[in-house]
mmCIF file of C-alpha atoms in Angstrom:
data_model
loop_
_atom_site.group_PDB
_atom_site.id
_atom_site.type_symbol
_atom_site.label_atom_id
_atom_site.label_comp_id
_atom_site.label_asym_id
_atom_site.label_seq_id
_atom_site.Cartn_x
_atom_site.Cartn_y
_atom_site.Cartn_z
ATOM 1 C CA MET A 1 2.241 -7.095 8.865
ATOM 2 C CA SER A 2 5.419 -5.477 7.514
ATOM 3 C CA PHE A 3 5.888 -3.204 10.565
ATOM 4 C CA PRO A 4 7.815 -5.723 12.727
ATOM 5 C CA TYR A 5 10.259 -6.181 9.836
ATOM 6 C CA SER A 6 10.653 -2.408 9.435
ATOM 7 C CA TYR A 7 11.244 -1.971 13.172
ATOM 8 C CA SER A 8 13.865 -4.745 13.117
ATOM 9 C CA VAL A 9 15.823 -2.777 10.505
ATOM 10 C CA LEU A 10 15.268 0.782 11.741
ATOM 11 C CA GLY A 11 15.291 0.045 15.464
ATOM 12 C CA LEU A 12 12.198 0.261 17.659
ATOM 13 C CA VAL A 13 12.376 3.959 18.594
ATOM 14 C CA PRO A 14 13.125 5.372 15.099
ATOM 15 C CA GLY A 15 10.539 2.953 13.663
ATOM 16 C CA LEU A 16 7.783 4.152 15.983
ATOM 17 C CA ILE A 17 8.673 7.802 15.408
ATOM 18 C CA LEU A 18 8.635 7.261 11.644
ATOM 19 C CA THR A 19 5.238 5.526 11.904
ATOM 20 C CA VAL A 20 3.688 8.581 13.599
ATOM 21 C CA VAL A 21 5.419 11.041 11.247
ATOM 22 C CA VAL A 22 4.316 9.233 8.073
ATOM 23 C CA ALA A 23 0.751 8.835 9.394
ATOM 24 C CA THR A 24 0.603 12.551 10.237
ATOM 25 C CA LEU A 25 1.875 13.556 6.795
ATOM 26 C CA VAL A 26 -0.663 11.276 5.109
ATOM 27 C CA LEU A 27 -3.466 12.741 7.249
ATOM 28 C CA TYR A 28 -2.366 16.268 6.353
ATOM 29 C CA THR A 29 -2.059 15.582 2.625
ATOM 30 C CA SER A 30 -5.392 13.717 2.622
ATOM 31 C CA LEU A 31 -7.059 16.835 3.995
ATOM 32 C CA ILE A 32 -5.445 18.783 1.154
ATOM 33 C CA VAL A 33 -6.921 16.283 -1.326
ATOM 34 C CA TRP A 34 -10.340 16.720 0.287
ATOM 35 C CA GLU A 35 -10.148 20.506 0.134
ATOM 36 C CA PHE A 36 -9.002 20.414 -3.494
ATOM 37 C CA CYS A 37 -11.851 18.079 -4.454
ATOM 38 C CA LEU A 38 -14.436 20.313 -2.735
ATOM 39 C CA ARG A 39 -13.152 23.291 -4.718
ATOM 40 C CA HIS A 40 -13.331 21.320 -7.945
ATOM 41 C CA PRO A 41 -16.434 19.077 -7.816
ATOM 42 C CA GLU A 42 -15.940 18.252 -11.500
ATOM 43 C CA ILE A 43 -12.973 16.065 -10.527
ATOM 44 C CA ARG A 44 -13.696 12.361 -10.956
ATOM 45 C CA ASP A 45 -10.319 10.829 -10.189
ATOM 46 C CA VAL A 46 -6.643 11.511 -9.548
ATOM 47 C CA CYS A 47 -5.950 11.892 -13.287
ATOM 48 C CA ASP A 48 -8.167 14.972 -13.416
ATOM 49 C CA VAL A 49 -6.229 16.273 -10.412
ATOM 50 C CA GLY A 50 -2.899 15.691 -12.164
ATOM 51 C CA GLN A 51 -3.967 17.580 -15.276
ATOM 52 C CA MET A 52 -5.339 20.452 -13.209
ATOM 53 C CA LEU A 53 -2.177 20.740 -11.104
ATOM 54 C CA PHE A 54 0.345 20.630 -13.923
ATOM 55 C CA TRP A 55 -0.499 23.266 -16.496
ATOM 56 C CA GLY A 56 -3.806 21.757 -17.648
ATOM 57 C CA LYS A 57 -1.996 19.706 -20.285
ATOM 58 C CA LYS A 58 -3.704 16.616 -21.676
ATOM 59 C CA TRP A 59 -0.450 14.671 -21.790
ATOM 60 C CA VAL A 60 -0.218 15.071 -17.993
ATOM 61 C CA TRP A 61 -3.648 13.451 -17.708
ATOM 62 C CA TYR A 62 -2.501 10.473 -19.789
ATOM 63 C CA LEU A 63 0.771 10.137 -17.864
ATOM 64 C CA THR A 64 -1.114 10.243 -14.568
ATOM 65 C CA ALA A 65 -3.582 7.671 -15.922
ATOM 66 C CA ILE A 66 -0.736 5.283 -16.757
ATOM 67 C CA MET A 67 0.751 5.693 -13.271
ATOM 68 C CA PHE A 68 -2.705 5.343 -11.709
ATOM 69 C CA LEU A 69 -3.409 2.042 -13.499
ATOM 70 C CA LEU A 70 0.092 0.699 -12.854
ATOM 71 C CA ASN A 71 -0.149 1.567 -9.152
ATOM 72 C CA ASN A 72 -3.459 -0.270 -8.832
ATOM 73 C CA THR A 73 -2.223 -3.267 -10.803
ATOM 74 C CA PHE A 74 0.968 -3.528 -8.716
ATOM 75 C CA ILE A 75 -1.217 -3.603 -5.598
ATOM 76 C CA GLN A 76 -3.265 -6.387 -7.177
ATOM 77 C CA GLY A 77 0.017 -8.195 -7.866
ATOM 78 C CA LEU A 78 1.014 -7.849 -4.218
ATOM 79 C CA HIS A 79 -2.214 -9.541 -3.168
ATOM 80 C CA VAL A 80 -1.696 -12.340 -5.683
ATOM 81 C CA LEU A 81 1.777 -12.849 -4.203
ATOM 82 C CA VAL A 82 0.562 -12.886 -0.586
ATOM 83 C CA GLY A 83 -2.351 -15.134 -1.561
ATOM 84 C CA ALA A 84 0.129 -17.649 -2.998
ATOM 85 C CA LYS A 85 2.155 -17.373 0.225
ATOM 86 C CA TYR A 86 -0.977 -18.170 2.208
ATOM 87 C CA LEU A 87 -1.901 -21.197 0.085
ATOM 88 C CA ASN A 88 1.676 -22.509 0.248
ATOM 89 C CA THR A 89 1.692 -22.047 4.018
ATOM 90 C CA MET A 90 -1.649 -23.768 4.548
ATOM 91 C CA THR A 91 -0.946 -26.746 2.282
ATOM 92 C CA ASN A 92 2.785 -27.145 2.988
ATOM 93 C CA HIS A 93 3.532 -26.464 -0.680
ATOM 94 C CA SER A 94 1.197 -29.047 -2.195
ATOM 95 C CA MET A 95 1.309 -27.362 -5.612
ATOM 96 C CA CYS A 96 3.661 -25.297 -7.764
ATOM 97 C CA THR A 97 3.665 -21.686 -6.521
ATOM 98 C CA VAL A 98 2.771 -20.442 -10.007
ATOM 99 C CA GLY A 99 -0.419 -22.498 -9.768
ATOM 100 C CA PHE A 100 -1.310 -20.983 -6.396
ATOM 101 C CA SER A 101 -0.749 -17.489 -7.817
ATOM 102 C CA ALA A 102 -3.049 -18.317 -10.729
ATOM 103 C CA ILE A 103 -5.740 -19.604 -8.342
ATOM 104 C CA MET A 104 -5.561 -16.390 -6.314
ATOM 105 C CA ALA A 105 -5.799 -14.270 -9.468
ATOM 106 C CA VAL A 106 -8.846 -16.195 -10.736
ATOM 107 C CA ILE A 107 -10.670 -15.997 -7.391
ATOM 108 C CA SER A 108 -9.975 -12.270 -7.200
ATOM 109 C CA PHE A 109 -11.194 -11.765 -10.770
ATOM 110 C CA PHE A 110 -14.596 -13.264 -10.016
ATOM 111 C CA CYS A 111 -14.879 -11.271 -6.779
ATOM 112 C CA SER A 112 -14.155 -8.090 -8.807
ATOM 113 C CA LEU A 113 -17.142 -8.491 -11.128
ATOM 114 C CA PRO A 114 -19.698 -6.356 -9.157
ATOM 115 C CA ARG A 115 -19.809 -2.938 -10.852
ATOM 116 C CA THR A 116 -20.816 -0.721 -7.904
ATOM 117 C CA PHE A 117 -18.917 0.426 -4.811
ATOM 118 C CA SER A 118 -22.029 -0.148 -2.701
ATOM 119 C CA THR A 119 -21.477 -3.896 -2.971
ATOM 120 C CA LEU A 120 -17.816 -3.557 -2.055
ATOM 121 C CA SER A 121 -18.555 -1.301 0.933
ATOM 122 C CA LYS A 122 -20.263 -4.178 2.745
ATOM 123 C CA ILE A 123 -17.261 -6.419 2.137
ATOM 124 C CA ALA A 124 -14.943 -3.618 3.318
ATOM 125 C CA THR A 125 -16.502 -3.618 6.782
ATOM 126 C CA ALA A 126 -15.988 -7.358 7.175
ATOM 127 C CA SER A 127 -12.464 -7.041 5.754
ATOM 128 C CA ALA A 128 -11.485 -4.387 8.313
ATOM 129 C CA PHE A 129 -12.856 -6.525 11.150
ATOM 130 C CA PHE A 130 -11.002 -9.682 10.071
ATOM 131 C CA THR A 131 -7.765 -7.717 9.568
ATOM 132 C CA PHE A 132 -8.016 -6.412 13.126
ATOM 133 C CA VAL A 133 -8.603 -9.940 14.438
ATOM 134 C CA SER A 134 -5.672 -11.252 12.386
ATOM 135 C CA VAL A 135 -3.094 -8.743 13.614
ATOM 136 C CA LEU A 136 -4.413 -8.976 17.180
ATOM 137 C CA LEU A 137 -4.022 -12.756 17.122
ATOM 138 C CA ALA A 138 -0.502 -12.434 15.705
ATOM 139 C CA ALA A 139 0.481 -10.116 18.584
ATOM 140 C CA VAL A 140 -1.122 -12.369 21.209
ATOM 141 C CA PHE A 141 0.414 -15.547 19.786
ATOM 142 C CA ALA A 142 3.865 -13.928 19.585
ATOM 143 C CA GLY A 143 3.560 -13.010 23.256
ATOM 144 C CA ILE A 144 2.343 -16.328 24.642
ATOM 145 C CA GLU A 145 4.510 -18.804 22.743
ATOM 146 C CA ALA A 146 7.838 -19.863 24.216
ATOM 147 C CA HIS A 147 10.008 -19.114 21.191
ATOM 148 C CA PRO A 148 9.670 -17.652 17.684
ATOM 149 C CA ALA A 149 10.052 -19.695 14.507
ATOM 150 C CA ARG A 150 13.545 -21.063 13.746
ATOM 151 C CA TYR A 151 14.650 -20.427 17.349
ATOM 152 C CA ASN A 152 17.937 -21.986 18.426
ATOM 153 C CA PRO A 153 19.348 -21.431 21.925
ATOM 154 C CA ASP A 154 22.916 -21.328 20.616
ATOM 155 C CA PRO A 155 23.766 -17.687 19.784
ATOM 156 C CA ASN A 156 26.478 -18.901 17.377
ATOM 157 C CA HIS A 157 24.169 -21.230 15.442
ATOM 158 C CA ILE A 158 24.520 -20.970 11.654
ATOM 159 C CA ASP A 159 21.337 -21.272 9.570
ATOM 160 C CA PRO A 160 22.010 -24.069 7.031
ATOM 161 C CA THR A 161 19.690 -22.432 4.473
ATOM 162 C CA THR A 162 21.114 -18.918 4.435
ATOM 163 C CA GLY A 163 24.535 -19.450 5.984
ATOM 164 C CA ALA A 164 23.895 -16.551 8.373
ATOM 165 C CA LYS A 165 24.275 -16.558 12.149
ATOM 166 C CA LEU A 166 20.821 -17.245 13.579
ATOM 167 C CA GLY A 167 20.444 -18.163 17.216
ATOM 168 C CA GLY A 168 20.115 -17.036 20.810
ATOM 169 C CA ASN A 169 17.280 -15.162 22.480
ATOM 170 C CA PRO A 170 15.390 -12.594 20.364
ATOM 171 C CA ILE A 171 17.440 -9.403 19.996
ATOM 172 C CA VAL A 172 15.480 -6.150 20.196
ATOM 173 C CA LEU A 173 17.234 -3.049 18.899
ATOM 174 C CA VAL A 174 16.310 0.412 20.136
ATOM 175 C CA ILE A 175 18.303 1.991 17.306
ATOM 176 C CA PRO A 176 19.534 0.506 13.997
ATOM 177 C CA ALA A 177 22.270 -2.099 14.240
ATOM 178 C CA ALA A 178 25.786 -1.075 13.300
ATOM 179 C CA GLY A 179 26.361 -1.824 9.642
ATOM 180 C CA THR A 180 22.704 -1.477 8.592
ATOM 181 C CA THR A 181 22.833 -0.631 4.894
ATOM 182 C CA PHE A 182 21.145 2.339 3.289
ATOM 183 C CA VAL A 183 19.188 -0.014 0.997
ATOM 184 C CA SER A 184 17.761 -1.934 3.988
ATOM 185 C CA GLY A 185 16.856 1.251 5.848
ATOM 186 C CA MET A 186 15.218 2.819 2.809
ATOM 187 C CA ASN A 187 13.182 -0.318 2.144
ATOM 188 C CA ALA A 188 11.974 -0.353 5.754
ATOM 189 C CA PHE A 189 10.868 3.292 5.439
ATOM 190 C CA LEU A 190 9.099 2.582 2.137
ATOM 191 C CA ASN A 191 7.290 -0.406 3.690
ATOM 192 C CA ILE A 192 5.869 1.851 6.409
ATOM 193 C CA SER A 193 4.953 4.558 3.878
ATOM 194 C CA TYR A 194 3.113 2.139 1.607
ATOM 195 C CA THR A 195 0.859 0.944 4.426
ATOM 196 C CA PHE A 196 -0.444 4.442 5.158
ATOM 197 C CA ILE A 197 -0.537 6.072 1.738
ATOM 198 C CA GLY A 198 -3.873 5.715 -0.070
ATOM 199 C CA GLN A 199 -4.701 9.230 -1.303
ATOM 200 C CA ILE A 200 -4.851 7.986 -4.884
ATOM 201 C CA THR A 201 -8.392 6.658 -4.389
ATOM 202 C CA ILE A 202 -9.748 9.615 -2.381
ATOM 203 C CA PRO A 203 -10.947 11.717 -5.380
ATOM 204 C CA SER A 204 -12.887 8.722 -6.740
ATOM 205 C CA PHE A 205 -14.611 8.121 -3.395
ATOM 206 C CA ILE A 206 -15.358 11.788 -2.719
ATOM 207 C CA ALA A 207 -16.949 12.034 -6.166
ATOM 208 C CA GLU A 208 -19.504 9.399 -5.073
ATOM 209 C CA MET A 209 -20.115 10.626 -1.501
ATOM 210 C CA LYS A 210 -23.496 12.118 -0.632
ATOM 211 C CA GLU A 211 -21.884 14.428 1.954
ATOM 212 C CA PRO A 212 -18.212 15.044 1.011
ATOM 213 C CA LYS A 213 -17.902 17.493 3.924
ATOM 214 C CA ASP A 214 -18.086 14.536 6.334
ATOM 215 C CA PHE A 215 -14.909 13.005 4.925
ATOM 216 C CA PRO A 216 -12.479 14.487 7.538
ATOM 217 C CA LYS A 217 -14.353 12.787 10.403
ATOM 218 C CA ALA A 218 -13.719 9.368 8.904
ATOM 219 C CA LEU A 219 -10.153 10.328 8.004
ATOM 220 C CA TRP A 220 -9.243 11.333 11.562
ATOM 221 C CA ALA A 221 -10.838 8.198 13.030
ATOM 222 C CA VAL A 222 -9.045 5.893 10.585
ATOM 223 C CA THR A 223 -5.649 7.582 11.049
ATOM 224 C CA ILE A 224 -5.785 7.427 14.861
ATOM 225 C CA ALA A 225 -6.848 3.768 14.725
ATOM 226 C CA GLU A 226 -4.056 2.949 12.255
ATOM 227 C CA ILE A 227 -1.363 4.567 14.387
ATOM 228 C CA ILE A 228 -2.495 2.690 17.499
ATOM 229 C CA VAL A 229 -2.932 -0.707 15.841
ATOM 230 C CA PHE A 230 0.136 -0.630 13.572
ATOM 231 C CA SER A 231 2.461 0.694 16.285
ATOM 232 C CA LEU A 232 1.280 -1.661 19.019
ATOM 233 C CA VAL A 233 1.138 -4.794 16.897
ATOM 234 C CA GLY A 234 4.415 -3.995 15.133
ATOM 235 C CA ALA A 235 6.232 -3.330 18.405
ATOM 236 C CA ILE A 236 4.779 -6.325 20.277
ATOM 237 C CA VAL A 237 5.515 -8.821 17.504
ATOM 238 C CA TYR A 238 9.008 -7.387 17.039
ATOM 239 C CA VAL A 239 9.848 -7.502 20.756
ATOM 240 C CA TYR A 240 8.848 -11.164 21.017
ATOM 241 C CA THR A 241 10.377 -12.356 17.740
ATOM 242 C CA GLY A 242 13.485 -10.192 17.645
ATOM 243 C CA THR A 243 15.650 -8.962 14.828
ATOM 244 C CA GLN A 244 17.129 -12.314 13.881
ATOM 245 C CA TYR A 245 13.848 -14.264 13.645
ATOM 246 C CA ASN A 246 11.710 -11.642 11.941
ATOM 247 C CA THR A 247 9.970 -12.236 8.612
ATOM 248 C CA ALA A 248 7.832 -10.173 6.249
ATOM 249 C CA PRO A 249 4.910 -10.652 6.585
ATOM 250 C CA ALA A 250 5.339 -11.251 10.310
ATOM 251 C CA PHE A 251 3.106 -14.341 10.476
ATOM 252 C CA GLY A 252 6.172 -16.355 9.502
ATOM 253 C CA SER A 253 7.860 -15.371 12.769
ATOM 254 C CA LEU A 254 5.333 -17.325 14.849
ATOM 255 C CA GLY A 255 6.869 -20.540 16.141
ATOM 256 C CA LYS A 256 3.825 -22.792 16.420
ATOM 257 C CA GLU A 257 2.408 -23.889 13.101
ATOM 258 C CA VAL A 258 -1.200 -23.676 14.305
ATOM 259 C CA TYR A 259 -0.692 -20.085 15.546
ATOM 260 C CA LYS A 260 0.765 -19.017 12.224
ATOM 261 C CA LYS A 261 -1.996 -20.619 10.175
ATOM 262 C CA VAL A 262 -4.853 -19.338 12.335
ATOM 263 C CA ALA A 263 -3.599 -15.736 12.411
ATOM 264 C CA PHE A 264 -2.800 -15.741 8.678
ATOM 265 C CA SER A 265 -6.209 -17.221 7.815
ATOM 266 C CA PHE A 266 -8.094 -14.261 9.274
ATOM 267 C CA MET A 267 -6.271 -12.069 6.740
ATOM 268 C CA ILE A 268 -7.899 -13.830 3.757
ATOM 269 C CA PRO A 269 -10.881 -11.432 3.362
ATOM 270 C CA THR A 270 -8.450 -8.502 3.212
ATOM 271 C CA LEU A 271 -6.102 -10.277 0.806
ATOM 272 C CA ILE A 272 -9.003 -10.658 -1.594
ATOM 273 C CA PHE A 273 -10.899 -7.437 -0.884
ATOM 274 C CA LEU A 274 -8.062 -4.914 -1.277
ATOM 275 C CA GLY A 275 -6.948 -6.406 -4.567
ATOM 276 C CA VAL A 276 -10.573 -6.438 -5.706
ATOM 277 C CA LEU A 277 -11.028 -2.801 -4.633
ATOM 278 C CA TYR A 278 -8.101 -1.552 -6.717
ATOM 279 C CA ALA A 279 -9.132 -3.733 -9.661
ATOM 280 C CA SER A 280 -12.624 -2.239 -9.485
ATOM 281 C CA VAL A 281 -11.255 1.314 -9.339
ATOM 282 C CA SER A 282 -9.102 0.653 -12.430
ATOM 283 C CA ALA A 283 -11.936 -1.036 -14.317
ATOM 284 C CA ARG A 284 -14.352 1.798 -13.550
ATOM 285 C CA PHE A 285 -11.773 4.312 -14.722
ATOM 286 C CA VAL A 286 -11.336 2.614 -18.102
ATOM 287 C CA PHE A 287 -14.952 1.468 -18.513
ATOM 288 C CA PHE A 288 -16.525 4.876 -17.885
ATOM 289 C CA ARG A 289 -14.291 6.530 -20.434
ATOM 290 C CA ILE A 290 -14.942 3.934 -23.111
ATOM 291 C CA PHE A 291 -18.724 4.008 -22.682
ATOM 292 C CA GLU A 292 -19.283 7.613 -21.606
ATOM 293 C CA GLY A 293 -22.607 8.807 -23.057
ATOM 294 C CA THR A 294 -23.759 5.334 -24.112
ATOM 295 C CA ARG A 295 -26.441 3.051 -22.701
ATOM 296 C CA HIS A 296 -23.757 0.483 -21.799
ATOM 297 C CA LYS A 297 -22.458 2.659 -18.959
ATOM 298 C CA GLY A 298 -25.492 2.465 -16.691
ATOM 299 C CA ASN A 299 -27.461 -0.497 -18.043
ATOM 300 C CA HIS A 300 -26.917 -4.239 -17.988
ATOM 301 C CA THR A 301 -25.978 -4.975 -21.586
ATOM 302 C CA VAL A 302 -24.000 -7.862 -23.053
ATOM 303 C CA VAL A 303 -21.447 -5.477 -24.517
ATOM 304 C CA GLY A 304 -21.119 -3.613 -21.221
ATOM 305 C CA TRP A 305 -20.602 -6.718 -19.125
ATOM 306 C CA ALA A 306 -18.232 -8.274 -21.660
ATOM 307 C CA ALA A 307 -16.107 -5.114 -21.673
ATOM 308 C CA TRP A 308 -16.164 -4.907 -17.872
ATOM 309 C CA ALA A 309 -15.057 -8.531 -17.508
ATOM 310 C CA GLY A 310 -12.397 -8.080 -20.196
ATOM 311 C CA ILE A 311 -10.884 -5.032 -18.492
ATOM 312 C CA LEU A 312 -10.790 -6.829 -15.135
ATOM 313 C CA ALA A 313 -9.252 -9.934 -16.709
ATOM 314 C CA ALA A 314 -6.483 -7.831 -18.272
ATOM 315 C CA THR A 315 -5.594 -6.213 -14.929
ATOM 316 C CA TRP A 316 -5.458 -9.564 -13.140
ATOM 317 C CA VAL A 317 -3.282 -11.140 -15.846
ATOM 318 C CA VAL A 318 -0.776 -8.285 -15.497
ATOM 319 C CA ALA A 319 -1.008 -8.555 -11.687
ATOM 320 C CA PHE A 320 -0.230 -12.280 -11.911
ATOM 321 C CA ILE A 321 2.857 -11.542 -14.028
ATOM 322 C CA ILE A 322 4.069 -8.884 -11.562
ATOM 323 C CA ALA A 323 3.684 -11.340 -8.663
ATOM 324 C CA GLU A 324 5.826 -13.897 -10.487
ATOM 325 C CA VAL A 325 8.532 -11.470 -11.637
ATOM 326 C CA ILE A 326 8.953 -9.744 -8.221
ATOM 327 C CA PRO A 327 8.160 -12.569 -5.754
ATOM 328 C CA PHE A 328 9.503 -10.738 -2.682
ATOM 329 C CA PHE A 329 6.910 -9.260 -0.315
ATOM 330 C CA SER A 330 9.056 -6.516 1.226
ATOM 331 C CA ASP A 331 10.791 -5.551 -2.029
ATOM 332 C CA LEU A 332 7.539 -5.362 -3.979
ATOM 333 C CA LEU A 333 6.081 -3.074 -1.303
ATOM 334 C CA SER A 334 9.151 -0.843 -1.518
ATOM 335 C CA LEU A 335 9.115 -0.633 -5.310
ATOM 336 C CA MET A 336 5.428 0.336 -5.384
ATOM 337 C CA SER A 337 5.973 2.939 -2.694
ATOM 338 C CA SER A 338 8.926 4.575 -4.455
ATOM 339 C CA LEU A 339 7.433 4.592 -7.961
ATOM 340 C CA PHE A 340 3.872 5.663 -7.201
ATOM 341 C CA ASP A 341 3.506 6.856 -3.605
ATOM 342 C CA SER A 342 6.161 9.472 -4.300
ATOM 343 C CA PHE A 343 3.660 11.196 -6.601
ATOM 344 C CA PHE A 344 0.288 10.131 -5.218
ATOM 345 C CA GLY A 345 1.335 10.387 -1.573
ATOM 346 C CA PHE A 346 3.476 13.515 -1.547
ATOM 347 C CA ILE A 347 4.357 15.476 -4.703
ATOM 348 C CA PHE A 348 0.802 15.969 -5.999
ATOM 349 C CA TRP A 349 -0.568 17.264 -2.726
ATOM 350 C CA GLY A 350 2.308 19.592 -1.929
ATOM 351 C CA VAL A 351 1.736 21.196 -5.329
ATOM 352 C CA ALA A 352 -2.051 21.232 -4.730
ATOM 353 C CA TYR A 353 -1.584 23.214 -1.507
ATOM 354 C CA LEU A 354 0.644 25.778 -3.223
ATOM 355 C CA ARG A 355 -1.847 26.148 -6.084
ATOM 356 C CA MET A 356 -4.821 26.642 -3.760
ATOM 357 C CA ARG A 357 -3.087 29.220 -1.570
ATOM 358 C CA LYS A 358 -1.825 31.096 -4.618
ATOM 359 C CA ALA A 359 -5.406 31.183 -5.961
ATOM 360 C CA ASP A 360 -6.640 32.501 -2.587
ATOM 361 C CA TYR A 361 -3.974 35.093 -1.835
ATOM 362 C CA GLY A 362 -2.066 35.603 -5.085
ATOM 363 C CA PRO A 363 1.697 35.308 -5.753
ATOM 364 C CA GLY A 364 3.789 35.566 -2.620
ATOM 365 C CA PHE A 365 0.911 34.242 -0.499
ATOM 366 C CA TYR A 366 3.328 32.936 2.134
ATOM 367 C CA LYS A 367 4.388 36.522 2.874
ATOM 368 C CA ARG A 368 0.837 37.837 3.195
ATOM 369 C CA ARG A 369 -0.344 35.216 5.676
ATOM 370 C CA GLY A 370 2.418 35.778 8.229
ATOM 371 C CA ILE A 371 3.865 32.863 10.186
ATOM 372 C CA ARG A 372 0.993 30.582 9.138
ATOM 373 C CA GLY A 373 1.725 31.193 5.463
ATOM 374 C CA ILE A 374 5.476 30.688 5.868
ATOM 375 C CA PHE A 375 4.959 27.493 7.887
ATOM 376 C CA GLY A 376 2.452 26.059 5.389
ATOM 377 C CA PHE A 377 4.707 26.933 2.461
ATOM 378 C CA ALA A 378 7.761 25.327 4.119
ATOM 379 C CA ILE A 379 5.888 22.145 5.106
ATOM 380 C CA ASN A 380 4.591 21.580 1.591
ATOM 381 C CA ILE A 381 7.955 22.245 -0.021
ATOM 382 C CA ILE A 382 9.370 19.584 2.325
ATOM 383 C CA ILE A 383 6.531 17.221 1.304
ATOM 384 C CA ILE A 384 7.441 17.707 -2.378
ATOM 385 C CA ILE A 385 11.131 17.088 -1.613
ATOM 386 C CA ILE A 386 10.248 13.879 0.281
ATOM 387 C CA GLY A 387 8.330 12.691 -2.788
ATOM 388 C CA ILE A 388 11.231 13.452 -5.132
ATOM 389 C CA PHE A 389 13.636 11.676 -2.753
ATOM 390 C CA MET A 390 11.393 8.601 -2.651
ATOM 391 C CA LEU A 391 11.109 8.549 -6.444
ATOM 392 C CA GLY A 392 14.830 8.794 -7.145
ATOM 393 C CA VAL A 393 16.728 7.292 -4.225
ATOM 394 C CA GLY A 394 13.859 5.028 -3.148
ATOM 395 C CA THR A 395 13.510 3.418 -6.577
ATOM 396 C CA TYR A 396 17.266 2.819 -6.729
ATOM 397 C CA ALA A 397 17.207 1.163 -3.290
ATOM 398 C CA SER A 398 14.176 -0.979 -4.180
ATOM 399 C CA VAL A 399 15.667 -2.270 -7.435
ATOM 400 C CA ASP A 400 18.999 -2.944 -5.742
ATOM 401 C CA SER A 401 17.240 -4.897 -2.994
ATOM 402 C CA ILE A 402 15.364 -7.001 -5.582
ATOM 403 C CA LEU A 403 18.655 -7.858 -7.292
ATOM 404 C CA LEU A 404 20.236 -8.748 -3.936
ATOM 405 C CA SER A 405 17.254 -10.963 -3.081
ATOM 406 C CA TYR A 406 17.641 -12.907 -6.328
ATOM 407 C CA ARG A 407 21.380 -13.294 -5.733
ATOM 408 C CA SER A 408 20.788 -14.569 -2.211
ATOM 409 C CA GLY A 409 18.543 -17.350 -3.552
ATOM 410 C CA SER A 410 15.438 -16.286 -1.605
ATOM 411 C CA VAL A 411 13.427 -17.639 -4.534
ATOM 412 C CA GLY A 412 14.458 -19.778 -7.452
ATOM 413 C CA SER A 413 13.681 -17.517 -10.384
ATOM 414 C CA VAL A 414 10.801 -15.739 -12.080
ATOM 415 C CA PHE A 415 7.754 -18.018 -12.450
ATOM 416 C CA SER A 416 9.381 -20.399 -9.986
ATOM 417 C CA CYS A 417 7.583 -23.430 -8.522
ATOM 418 C CA ARG A 418 9.646 -23.086 -5.344
ATOM 419 C CA SER A 419 7.592 -22.570 -2.185
ATOM 420 C CA ASN A 420 7.226 -19.023 -0.883
ATOM 421 C CA GLY A 421 5.282 -20.175 2.177
ATOM 422 C CA LEU A 422 5.999 -18.790 5.628
#
């Protein structure tokens, strides 16, 4: 539910165009991942991919492993943060926010304990359904209610909390507003990118698929559905709530308390499941390497279960800390996108394409394949450049936005009891 916010910053038309462009690039790079994994069935995860792409050096494997675990743990932290937002919203801040974050982390830890993806796959289906219901309700509620949250008919009204002008009918921008800062625009782009990018887990899933060749069918179906749902819901909620009343996540823009709470509540399975999924992927990664070749890997032993629980507990403790240190939904999304999606969403797969085509056709492959080779070469060079841009400029913009958010008083401080409810 970060798309309405992104559209309010970028403008509706550039936002929708960027949504389709990012989704298309992610689809294309995901197909590259799939092809690379089929060529190298020995690959178990993205760390093996990293080592294979960059000179076969072991230190690349370890560096990729660190980024892989940090990426997953940051995502867990995001879900701890949003879980605390939900509990604050539902209870009208009946407890210190740190306590709500701890409750979310503990619940997620226990839900992470199953050691097989088969168990999680059943939850994933329910999670996808409830997410669809949640965003659909948010769009419907935004359309049928008279006014968004914090509405004031006076266009010159000054918000007593922020000191900013906040009033009048919802303003919908077709293009970015004059004076939109680079930091705001970059954060909006990174928010959209984060939602689509998920190639980091593809090698792990393909390694466990019975028929890896069927993967593109699911990929196309998911991408088309994402473009339709994200674009429609983002645009509808933005049009009815406007630039001045928009929040991230967008549930906070709904004017009626019951609408906000009902729509947000249907997101609970996803809030828990996605954090659990990434925790499970991280735990499997560490667990399998510690107990490779031992009976603890595939059997139910005390040592095996103790180690599994200990690894999960460590990831959720770190996730809890991240949620308390960066308690801003939009900024945390942007930071994760710039630090990790730059590599796992773009750079890795541009390099993978170049490596595969060089292996097929030799040096200078782009010359031998005619226009197709030149086009493919150019597209993947652009993909690598996008990743480098996100890593450098995107990280700068994300950190700057976090500092600005602290200065503005959006939250009290790190480990603050102040409500972050919508």
